[in-house]
Each structure stands twice: as structure tokens, then as C-alpha cells.
Coordinates of C-alpha atoms in Angstrom, one line a residue:
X8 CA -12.0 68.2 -89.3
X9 CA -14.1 71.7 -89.0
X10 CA -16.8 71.7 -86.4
X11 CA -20.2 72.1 -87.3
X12 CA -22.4 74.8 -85.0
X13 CA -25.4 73.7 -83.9
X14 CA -28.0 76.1 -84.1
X15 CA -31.9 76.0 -82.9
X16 CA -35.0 75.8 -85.8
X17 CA -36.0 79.3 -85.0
X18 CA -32.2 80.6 -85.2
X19 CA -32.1 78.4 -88.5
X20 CA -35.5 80.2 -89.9
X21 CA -34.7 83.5 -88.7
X22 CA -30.7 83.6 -90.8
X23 CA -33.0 82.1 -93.8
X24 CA -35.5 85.2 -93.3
X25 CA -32.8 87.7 -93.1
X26 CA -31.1 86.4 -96.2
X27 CA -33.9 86.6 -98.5
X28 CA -34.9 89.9 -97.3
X29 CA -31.6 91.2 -97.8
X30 CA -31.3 90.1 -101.2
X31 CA -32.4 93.6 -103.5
X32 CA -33.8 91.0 -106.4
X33 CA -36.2 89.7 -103.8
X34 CA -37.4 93.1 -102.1
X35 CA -39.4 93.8 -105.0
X36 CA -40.6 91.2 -107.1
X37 CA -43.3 91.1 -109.8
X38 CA -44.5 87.4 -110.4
X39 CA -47.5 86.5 -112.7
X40 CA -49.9 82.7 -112.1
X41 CA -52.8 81.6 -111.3
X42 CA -54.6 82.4 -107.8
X43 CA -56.3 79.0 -105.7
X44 CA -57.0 78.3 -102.2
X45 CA -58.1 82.1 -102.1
X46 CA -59.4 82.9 -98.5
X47 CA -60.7 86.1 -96.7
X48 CA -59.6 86.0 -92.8
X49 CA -62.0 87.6 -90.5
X50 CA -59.0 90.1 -89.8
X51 CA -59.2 91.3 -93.4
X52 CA -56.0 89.8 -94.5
X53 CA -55.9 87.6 -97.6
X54 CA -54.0 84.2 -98.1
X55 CA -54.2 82.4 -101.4
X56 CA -51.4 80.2 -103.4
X57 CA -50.0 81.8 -106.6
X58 CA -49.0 78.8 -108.9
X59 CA -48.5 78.0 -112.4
X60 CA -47.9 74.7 -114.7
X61 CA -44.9 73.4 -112.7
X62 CA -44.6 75.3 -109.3
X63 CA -46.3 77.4 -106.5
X64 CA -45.9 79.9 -104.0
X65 CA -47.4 80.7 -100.6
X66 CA -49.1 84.4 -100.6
X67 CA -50.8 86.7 -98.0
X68 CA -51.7 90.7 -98.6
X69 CA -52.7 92.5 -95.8
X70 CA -55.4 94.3 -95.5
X71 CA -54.1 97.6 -95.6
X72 CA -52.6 96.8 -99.3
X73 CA -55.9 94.9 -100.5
X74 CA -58.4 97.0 -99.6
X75 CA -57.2 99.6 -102.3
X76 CA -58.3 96.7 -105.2
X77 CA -61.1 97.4 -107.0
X78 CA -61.7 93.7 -107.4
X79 CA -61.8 90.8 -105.3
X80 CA -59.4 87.7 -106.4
X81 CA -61.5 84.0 -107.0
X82 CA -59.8 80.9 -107.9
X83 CA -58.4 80.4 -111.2
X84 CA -58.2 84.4 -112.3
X85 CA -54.9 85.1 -113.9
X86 CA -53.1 88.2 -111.7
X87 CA -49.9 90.1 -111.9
X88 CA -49.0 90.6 -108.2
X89 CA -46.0 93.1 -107.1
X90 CA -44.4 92.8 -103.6
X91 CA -41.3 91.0 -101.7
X92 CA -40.5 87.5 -100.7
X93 CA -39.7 86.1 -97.4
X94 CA -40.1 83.6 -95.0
X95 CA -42.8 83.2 -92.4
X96 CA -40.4 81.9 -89.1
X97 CA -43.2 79.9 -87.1
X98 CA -43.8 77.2 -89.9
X99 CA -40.3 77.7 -91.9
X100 CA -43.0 79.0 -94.7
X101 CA -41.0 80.9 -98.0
X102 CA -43.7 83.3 -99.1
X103 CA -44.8 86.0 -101.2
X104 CA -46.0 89.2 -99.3
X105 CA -48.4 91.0 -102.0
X106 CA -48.3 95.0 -101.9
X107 CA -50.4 95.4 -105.4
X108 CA -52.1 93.1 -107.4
X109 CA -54.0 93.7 -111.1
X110 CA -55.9 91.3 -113.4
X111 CA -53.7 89.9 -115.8
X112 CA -55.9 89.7 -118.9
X113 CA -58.9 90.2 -120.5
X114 CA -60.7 87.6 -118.5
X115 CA -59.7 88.8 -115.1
X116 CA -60.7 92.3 -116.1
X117 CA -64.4 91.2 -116.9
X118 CA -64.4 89.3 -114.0
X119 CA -63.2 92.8 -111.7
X120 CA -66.0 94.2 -114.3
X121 CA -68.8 91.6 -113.2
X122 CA -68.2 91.9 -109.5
X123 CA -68.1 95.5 -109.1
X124 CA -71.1 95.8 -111.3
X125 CA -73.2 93.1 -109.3
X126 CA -72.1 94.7 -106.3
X127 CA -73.4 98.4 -106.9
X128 CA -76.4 96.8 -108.4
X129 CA -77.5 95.5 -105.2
X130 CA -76.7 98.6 -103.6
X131 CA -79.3 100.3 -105.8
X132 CA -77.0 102.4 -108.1
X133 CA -78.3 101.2 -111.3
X134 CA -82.1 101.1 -110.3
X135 CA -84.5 102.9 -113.1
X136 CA -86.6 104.6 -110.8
X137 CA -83.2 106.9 -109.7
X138 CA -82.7 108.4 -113.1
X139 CA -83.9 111.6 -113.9
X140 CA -84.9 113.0 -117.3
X141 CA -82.7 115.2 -119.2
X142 CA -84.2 118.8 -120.2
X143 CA -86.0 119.2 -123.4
X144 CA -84.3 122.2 -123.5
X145 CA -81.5 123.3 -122.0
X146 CA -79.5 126.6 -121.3
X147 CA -76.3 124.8 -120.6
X148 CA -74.5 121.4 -121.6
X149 CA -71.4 120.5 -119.5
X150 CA -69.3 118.3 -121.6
X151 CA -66.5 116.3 -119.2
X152 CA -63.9 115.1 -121.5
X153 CA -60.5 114.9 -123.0
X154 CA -59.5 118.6 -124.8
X155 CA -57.4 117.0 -127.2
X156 CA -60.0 113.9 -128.2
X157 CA -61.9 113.6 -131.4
X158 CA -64.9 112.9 -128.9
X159 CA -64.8 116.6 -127.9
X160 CA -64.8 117.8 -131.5
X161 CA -67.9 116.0 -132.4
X162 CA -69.7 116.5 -129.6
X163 CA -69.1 120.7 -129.9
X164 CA -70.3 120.7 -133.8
X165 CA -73.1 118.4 -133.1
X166 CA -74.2 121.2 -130.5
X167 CA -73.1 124.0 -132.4
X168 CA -75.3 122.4 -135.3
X169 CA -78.0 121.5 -133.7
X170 CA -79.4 123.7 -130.9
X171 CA -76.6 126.7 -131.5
X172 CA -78.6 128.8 -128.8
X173 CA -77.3 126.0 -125.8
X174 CA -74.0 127.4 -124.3
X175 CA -70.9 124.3 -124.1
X176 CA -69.1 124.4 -121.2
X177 CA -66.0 121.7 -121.2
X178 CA -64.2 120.6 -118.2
X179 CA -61.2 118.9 -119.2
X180 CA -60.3 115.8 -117.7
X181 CA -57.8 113.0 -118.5
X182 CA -59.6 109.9 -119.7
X183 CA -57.4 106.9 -119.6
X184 CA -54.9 105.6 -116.8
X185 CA -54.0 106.1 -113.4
X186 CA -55.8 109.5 -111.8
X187 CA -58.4 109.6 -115.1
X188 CA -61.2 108.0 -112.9
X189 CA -60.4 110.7 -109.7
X190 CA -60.4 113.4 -112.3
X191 CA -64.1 112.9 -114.0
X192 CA -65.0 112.2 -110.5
X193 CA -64.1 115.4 -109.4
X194 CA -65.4 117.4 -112.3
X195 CA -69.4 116.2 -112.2
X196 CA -68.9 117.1 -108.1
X197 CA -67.4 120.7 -109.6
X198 CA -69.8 121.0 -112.1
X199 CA -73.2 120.1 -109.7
X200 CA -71.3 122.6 -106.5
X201 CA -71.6 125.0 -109.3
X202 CA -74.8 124.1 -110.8
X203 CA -72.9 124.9 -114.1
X204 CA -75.0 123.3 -116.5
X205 CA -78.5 121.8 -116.6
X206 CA -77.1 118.7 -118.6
X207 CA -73.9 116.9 -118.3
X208 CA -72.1 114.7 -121.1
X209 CA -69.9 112.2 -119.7
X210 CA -67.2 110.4 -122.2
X211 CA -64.8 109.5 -124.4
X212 CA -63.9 107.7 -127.7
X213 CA -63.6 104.2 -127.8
X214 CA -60.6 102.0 -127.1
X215 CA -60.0 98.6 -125.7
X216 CA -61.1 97.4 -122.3
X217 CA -58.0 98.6 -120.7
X218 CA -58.5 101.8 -122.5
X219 CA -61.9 102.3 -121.0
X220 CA -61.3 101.1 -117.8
X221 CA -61.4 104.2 -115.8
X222 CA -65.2 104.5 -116.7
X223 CA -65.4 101.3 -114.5
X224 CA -63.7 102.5 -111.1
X225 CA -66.2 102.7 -108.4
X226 CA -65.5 106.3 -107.8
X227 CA -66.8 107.4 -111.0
X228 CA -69.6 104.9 -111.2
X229 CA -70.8 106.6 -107.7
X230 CA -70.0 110.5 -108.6
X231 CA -72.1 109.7 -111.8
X232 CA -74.7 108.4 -109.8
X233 CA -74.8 110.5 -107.4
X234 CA -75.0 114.0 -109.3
X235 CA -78.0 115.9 -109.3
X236 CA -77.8 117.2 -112.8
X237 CA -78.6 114.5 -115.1
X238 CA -75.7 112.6 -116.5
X239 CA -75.8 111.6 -120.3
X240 CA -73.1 108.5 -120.6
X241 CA -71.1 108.2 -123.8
X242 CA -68.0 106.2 -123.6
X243 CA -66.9 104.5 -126.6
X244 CA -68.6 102.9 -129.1
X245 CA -72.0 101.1 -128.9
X246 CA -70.8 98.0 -128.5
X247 CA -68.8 99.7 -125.5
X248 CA -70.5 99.4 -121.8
X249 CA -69.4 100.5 -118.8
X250 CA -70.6 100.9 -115.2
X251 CA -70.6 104.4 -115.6
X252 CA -73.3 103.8 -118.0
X253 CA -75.8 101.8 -115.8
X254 CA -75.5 104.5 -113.2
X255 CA -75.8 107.3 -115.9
X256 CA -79.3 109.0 -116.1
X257 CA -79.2 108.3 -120.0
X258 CA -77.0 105.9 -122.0
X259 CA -75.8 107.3 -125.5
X260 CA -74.0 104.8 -127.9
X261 CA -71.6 107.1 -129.1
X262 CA -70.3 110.8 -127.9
X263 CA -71.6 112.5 -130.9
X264 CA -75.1 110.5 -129.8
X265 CA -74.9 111.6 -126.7
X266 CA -74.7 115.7 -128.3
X267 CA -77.9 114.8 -130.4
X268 CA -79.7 113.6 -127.0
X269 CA -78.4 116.7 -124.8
X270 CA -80.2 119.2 -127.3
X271 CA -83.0 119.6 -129.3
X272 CA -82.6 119.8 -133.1
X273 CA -83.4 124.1 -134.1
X274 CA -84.8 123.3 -136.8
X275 CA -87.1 120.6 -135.7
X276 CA -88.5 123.2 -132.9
X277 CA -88.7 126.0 -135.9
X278 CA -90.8 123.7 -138.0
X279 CA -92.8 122.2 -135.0
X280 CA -93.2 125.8 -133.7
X281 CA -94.5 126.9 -137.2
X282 CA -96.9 123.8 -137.1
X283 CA -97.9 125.1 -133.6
X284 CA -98.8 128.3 -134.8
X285 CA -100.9 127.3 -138.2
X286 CA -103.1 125.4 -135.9
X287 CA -103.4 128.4 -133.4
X288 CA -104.6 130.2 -136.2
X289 CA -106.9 127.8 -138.1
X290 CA -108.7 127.1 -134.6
X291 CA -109.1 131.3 -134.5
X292 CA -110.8 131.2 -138.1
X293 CA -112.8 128.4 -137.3
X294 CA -113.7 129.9 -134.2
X295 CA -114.9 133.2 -135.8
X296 CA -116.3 131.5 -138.3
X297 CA -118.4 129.6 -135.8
X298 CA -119.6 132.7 -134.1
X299 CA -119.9 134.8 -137.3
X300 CA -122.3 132.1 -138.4
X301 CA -124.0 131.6 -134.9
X302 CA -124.6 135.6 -135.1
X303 CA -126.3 135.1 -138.4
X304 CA -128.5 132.9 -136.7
X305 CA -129.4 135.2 -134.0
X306 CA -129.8 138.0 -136.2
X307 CA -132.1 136.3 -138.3
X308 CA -134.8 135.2 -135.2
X309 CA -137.9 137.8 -135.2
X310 CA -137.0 139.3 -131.8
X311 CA -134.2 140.8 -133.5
X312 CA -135.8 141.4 -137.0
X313 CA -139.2 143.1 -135.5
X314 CA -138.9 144.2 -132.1
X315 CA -142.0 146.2 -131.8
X316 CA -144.4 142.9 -133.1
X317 CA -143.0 140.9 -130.6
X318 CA -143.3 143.8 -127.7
X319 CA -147.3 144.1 -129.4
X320 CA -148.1 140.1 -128.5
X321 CA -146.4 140.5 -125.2
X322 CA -148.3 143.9 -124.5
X323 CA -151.7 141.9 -125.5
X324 CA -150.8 139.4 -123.1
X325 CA -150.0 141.6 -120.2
X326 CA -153.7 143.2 -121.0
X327 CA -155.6 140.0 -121.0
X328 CA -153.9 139.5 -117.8
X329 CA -154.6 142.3 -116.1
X330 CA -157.7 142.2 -117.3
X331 CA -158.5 138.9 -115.5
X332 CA -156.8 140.1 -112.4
X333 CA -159.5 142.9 -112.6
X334 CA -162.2 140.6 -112.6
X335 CA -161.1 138.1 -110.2
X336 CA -160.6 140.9 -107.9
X337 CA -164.2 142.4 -108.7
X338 CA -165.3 138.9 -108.2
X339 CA -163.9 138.6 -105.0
X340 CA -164.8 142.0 -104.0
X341 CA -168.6 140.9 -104.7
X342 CA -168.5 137.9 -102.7
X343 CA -166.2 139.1 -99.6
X344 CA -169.3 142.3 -99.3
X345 CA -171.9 139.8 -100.0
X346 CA -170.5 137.4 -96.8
X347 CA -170.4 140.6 -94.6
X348 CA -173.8 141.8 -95.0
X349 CA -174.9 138.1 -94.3
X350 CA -172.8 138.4 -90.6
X351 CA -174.3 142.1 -90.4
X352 CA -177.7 140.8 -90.8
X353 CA -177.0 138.0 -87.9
X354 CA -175.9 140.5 -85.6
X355 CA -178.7 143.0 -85.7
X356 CA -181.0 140.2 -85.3
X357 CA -179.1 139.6 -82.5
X358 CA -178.6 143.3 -80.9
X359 CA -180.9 144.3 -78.4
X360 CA -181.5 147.6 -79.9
X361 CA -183.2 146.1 -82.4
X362 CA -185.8 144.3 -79.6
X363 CA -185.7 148.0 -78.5
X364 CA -187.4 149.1 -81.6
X365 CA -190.0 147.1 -81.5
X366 CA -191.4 148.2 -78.3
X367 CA -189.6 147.0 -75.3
X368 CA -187.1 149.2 -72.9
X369 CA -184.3 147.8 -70.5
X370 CA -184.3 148.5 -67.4
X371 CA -180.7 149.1 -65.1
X372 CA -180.1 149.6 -62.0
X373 CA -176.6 150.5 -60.9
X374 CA -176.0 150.2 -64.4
X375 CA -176.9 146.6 -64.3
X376 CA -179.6 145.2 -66.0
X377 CA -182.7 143.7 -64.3
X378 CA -184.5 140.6 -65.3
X379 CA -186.9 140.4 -62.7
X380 CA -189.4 143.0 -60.8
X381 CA -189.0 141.6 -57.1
X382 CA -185.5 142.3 -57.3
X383 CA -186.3 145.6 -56.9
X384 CA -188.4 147.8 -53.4
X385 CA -190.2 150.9 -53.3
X386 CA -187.9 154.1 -53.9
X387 CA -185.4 152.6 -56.2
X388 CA -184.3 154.3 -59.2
X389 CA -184.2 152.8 -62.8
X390 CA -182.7 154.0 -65.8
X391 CA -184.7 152.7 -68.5
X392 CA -183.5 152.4 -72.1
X393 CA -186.0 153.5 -75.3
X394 CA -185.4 152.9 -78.5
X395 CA -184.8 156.5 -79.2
X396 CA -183.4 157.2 -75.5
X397 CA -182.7 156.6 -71.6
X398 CA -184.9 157.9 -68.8
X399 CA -184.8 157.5 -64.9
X400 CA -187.7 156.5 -62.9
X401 CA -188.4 155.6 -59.2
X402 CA -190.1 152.1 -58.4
X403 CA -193.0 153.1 -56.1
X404 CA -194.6 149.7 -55.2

């Protein structure tokens, strides 16, 4: 009878571990379900169960693997996920280590689409008051695109057509599949380092979702919102959105839109310039007709028409004025001489020469006058004043 060995639960866990790890199927593994019991660890890990109709698995990704997802797994999407199997030795777990995961389907793809969006949204990516407006005119259109697309061709006769005097400058990109995001990304940075253009078309033609998808990678979305030159988005067809559109200064339904919003039409300008310029010069014949008329009218007013009548009432006027300045001033004259021989009369009444001429003298003495005889004694001398002179005399008694 052969012995049996007895070995511990961690020695029995650990032989399991190394045989399923040794086993080349199970080092790489690609297994399609359902994701549930999805959960974020505060360490940034992920654990979730990958099942289907009849079975399920136990899976973790580490953070280092999911934090290059653009999406974030929910409960009930439909994925495709790529890694190894093994066995986790403290619980005697089998599990499936994730190293890449991607929608798988339609639905999980609007769902990435959905989460994305609402996430730059609230970052304030998609807010109206960012946008600028594109020129009315410009000098240069930067068209990012595929070289060999149809998209291309349309937008470059639309230009040529319309508004031949705008140069096209195309940076070629690849527009579909793994490095096309990174690659438009990189040429609106290019183009604004440069200050290549003063408009730039962003685009392709249309295709499925999967086709398109590039146009929803958050490294596009953010170059496209972050370029200073304004950014015209034209991916697909109209039915077509993308994120890149939300973040895109202005939307255009179709590439060969997008060429007719970039530039003026030539004509258009040639017609409205023509318009322009009829109405310059109707307002300047108006205008002189105006003042041809309003010189009419001045010519025809009697200043104009007979100068030398109008000077003749303006010379009477002067005359009758200066003639009543004459006689206000005679008037005044008469009454200012009349009121000064009134005051001279007043003060010869008052002078004493005129008490002189009628008989009296004044008597001084010292040169002051005396009012009364006992102010004076024997041997003083007077000086007395006459009418028509001065003498001196001697008081003797």
C-alpha cells in the first residue's frame, strides 16, 4: 500500500499556485462576461466577479494596470478582460489577475462615452462661456486630418472654392486606432506652439462608434479644449457626436461643413462689399445734394443778394445811435454844469472873502485870527485883511 504525504493548507495552496502559473495557456488569458460586485479599494486596486450564464470567476486589477482605462467598470457592463490566472494562497481563492480590460460592445462603449463626458463636464470643459469665436476672416486654416481621407479632399475644395485667398495648412494625423488620439493631440499643441493658423479644423469622415472612438479619448477632448486658436469640430456625420465636439469652440455636422464655417464665401464678401460701396456713394450724392440745396438757400437770403442795402439800414442805425449817445451826453453835460454852479454858489456864500467885499477886514495876529478886541494890549501888531489887500497896524490902546 503507497503512503500518502501529508502536507500543510498553505504547502497545498502554494503547489496549486505554482501549477497554474506554470501552465503557458493560463499566463495569458483573454476571457469575455459580465462584471458585478465591482468595488474601488481605497488603495486603488479593483476587485469585481467576472461571470456569465453558468459560472464565475474571482478578479482583481491593480492599480497600476487600471488607471490606464479610459472608463470605469459598473455592474452588468459587458468587458473583454486580458491577463493570467492564479490562485490567491491566504483564502485558497483561483482568480483572474486583469492586465487590460475594454468594453465589449456597443453598450459598454456608450457607457465609457457617458462617464467620461459627465466627468469633463463637471470639470468645466464643455462650458459655453470658454469658447471663442472663429475669425470672420482668416489668413490661415489648419486642417488636422487623415492625408489619404475623402474628408481632406472636401474640406481643401470647399476652401479653395470658397475663400481661395485663405492659405490650407494640413497636419497629417492618423485618425482611427491605437496612437490616433495621441497624434491629433499632439498636432493642435504643434499647431498653437507655432501659432500656425488662426483657425483649426479638427476631423474625419464618419464610421461606426469604434471607428470614431479616438475623438472620445480624454487626451484629445483636453488638447481640443485647451488650444488657444479656435477649434472647429467635424467628425463624422451629423448624426455623429463626440466629446471632442463639446469641447470644440464650434461644432460642424460634417468636414466639408466645417470648411464652409472656417471661411467666408468670396463672392458673398464681393457682392456685400459692392453693396457697401453703392451705399457709400448714394449717402455722398445725397449729401451734396443736401448742401448744394442748403447753399441755394443761403445764396438766395438778401445779405447775400444786396450787400450794400443791408450795410445802408445797419449804417442808419449806427447814426440814430450815435446820435442819441450825443444827446444823452449833452444832456448830462447840462445837468452835471448846472449842479456845479449850484455847489459854487454855496461856497462863495460861504467864503469869507466874500464878507470881505462887503466892507469888513480880518484881523491876525501871529497869523491867527482874532475874534475879540481885549485879547489884544497896547503895541501889538495886526495884519489886517481888505478886500483888495493885507495891511499891518499897531494896537495903541
Amino acid at each position: 500500500m503507497r503512503s500518502i504525504q501529508v502536507i500543510s493548507v498553505s504547502q497545498l495552496n502554494k503547489y496549486v499556485k505554482f501549477l497554474l502559473e506554470e501552465d503557458e495557456a493560463l499566463r495569458t488569458v483573454c476571457v469575455t462576461g459580465e462584471v458585478s460586485n465591482f468595488k474601488r479599494h481605497y488603495s486603488g486596486h479593483w476587485y469585481f466577479t467576472l461571470k456569465d450564464e453558468s459560472a464565475a470567476v474571482p478578479a482583481a486589477m491593480f492599480k497600476a494596470s487600471n488607471q490606464r482605462l479610459p472608463f470605469l467598470p459598473q455592474d452588468g457592463m459587458s468587458v473583454i478582460v486580458r491577463g493570467r490566472v492564479s490562485l490567491y494562497e491566504r483564502d485558497g481563492k483561483f482568480q483572474l489577475y486583469a492586465d487590460d480590460m475594454q468594453p465589449d460592445g456597443l453598450g459598454a462603449l456608450y457607457m465609457a462615452y457617458e462617464q467620461l463626458k459627465e466627468k469633463l463636464s463637471e470639470e468645466g470643459l464643455f462650458d459655453p462661456g470658454r469658447k471663442r469665436a472663429v475669425p470672420a476672416i482668416p489668413a490661415r486654416v489648419g486642417v488636422i486630418t487623415s492625408e489619404t481621407g475623402a474628408a481632406l479632399r472636401d474640406i481643401l475644395q470647399i476652401l479653395a472654392r470658397r475663400f481661395p485667398a485663405a492659405e490650407a495648412l494640413l497636419c497629417p494625423v492618423q485618425v482611427q486606432g491605437a496612437g490616433a488620439a495621441e497624434q491629433v493631440a499632439a498636432a493642435i499643441r504643434l499647431m498653437n506652439g507655432r501659432r500656425a493658423a488662426d483657425v483649426l479644423i479638427v476631423g474625419r469622415g464618419g464610421g461606426s462608434l469604434e471607428d470614431l472612438w479616438a475623438f472620445n479619448e480624454e487626451l484629445l477632448v483636453r488638447a481640443v479644449a485647451e488650444s488657444e486658436i479656435p477649434v472647429i469640430s467635424a467628425v463624422g456625420h451629423e448624426t455623429d457626436t463626440t466629446l471632442c465636439d463639446f469641447a470644440a469652440d464650434l461644432r460642424a455636422p460634417t468636414p466639408s461643413a466645417a470648411a464652409e464655417l472656417a471661411v467666408p464665401d468670396a463672392r458673398e464678401l464681393a457682392c456685400a462689399a459692392q453693396g457697401l460701396e453703392e451705399r457709400i456713394f448714394r449717402g455722398m450724392r445725397q449729401g451734396l445734394a443736401w448742401r448744394r440745396s442748403a447753399l441755394s438757400a443761403l445764396l438766395s437770403r438778401r445779405v447775400l443778394r444786396e450787400p450794400e442795402s443791408v450795410l445802408q439800414i445797419s449804417r442808419q442805425r449806427l447814426d440814430t445811435a450815435a446820435q442819441r449817445v450825443q444827446e444823452a451826453s449833452l444832456a448830462r453835460l447840462l445837468e452835471e454844469r448846472a449842479r456845479l454852479s449850484a455847489c459854487r454858489a454855496r461856497l462863495e456864500a460861504l467864503s469869507p472873502l466874500a464878507v470881505l467885499s462887503r466892507g469888513y477886514a480880518l484881523a491876525r495876529k501871529g497869523g491867527k485870527p482874532v475874534a475879540y478886541a481885549q485879547a489884544l494890549s497896547p503895541g501889538d501888531l495886526l495884519s489886517l485883511r481888505f478886500q483888495d489887500g493885507e495891511v499891518n497896524v499897531t494896537v495903541w490902546g
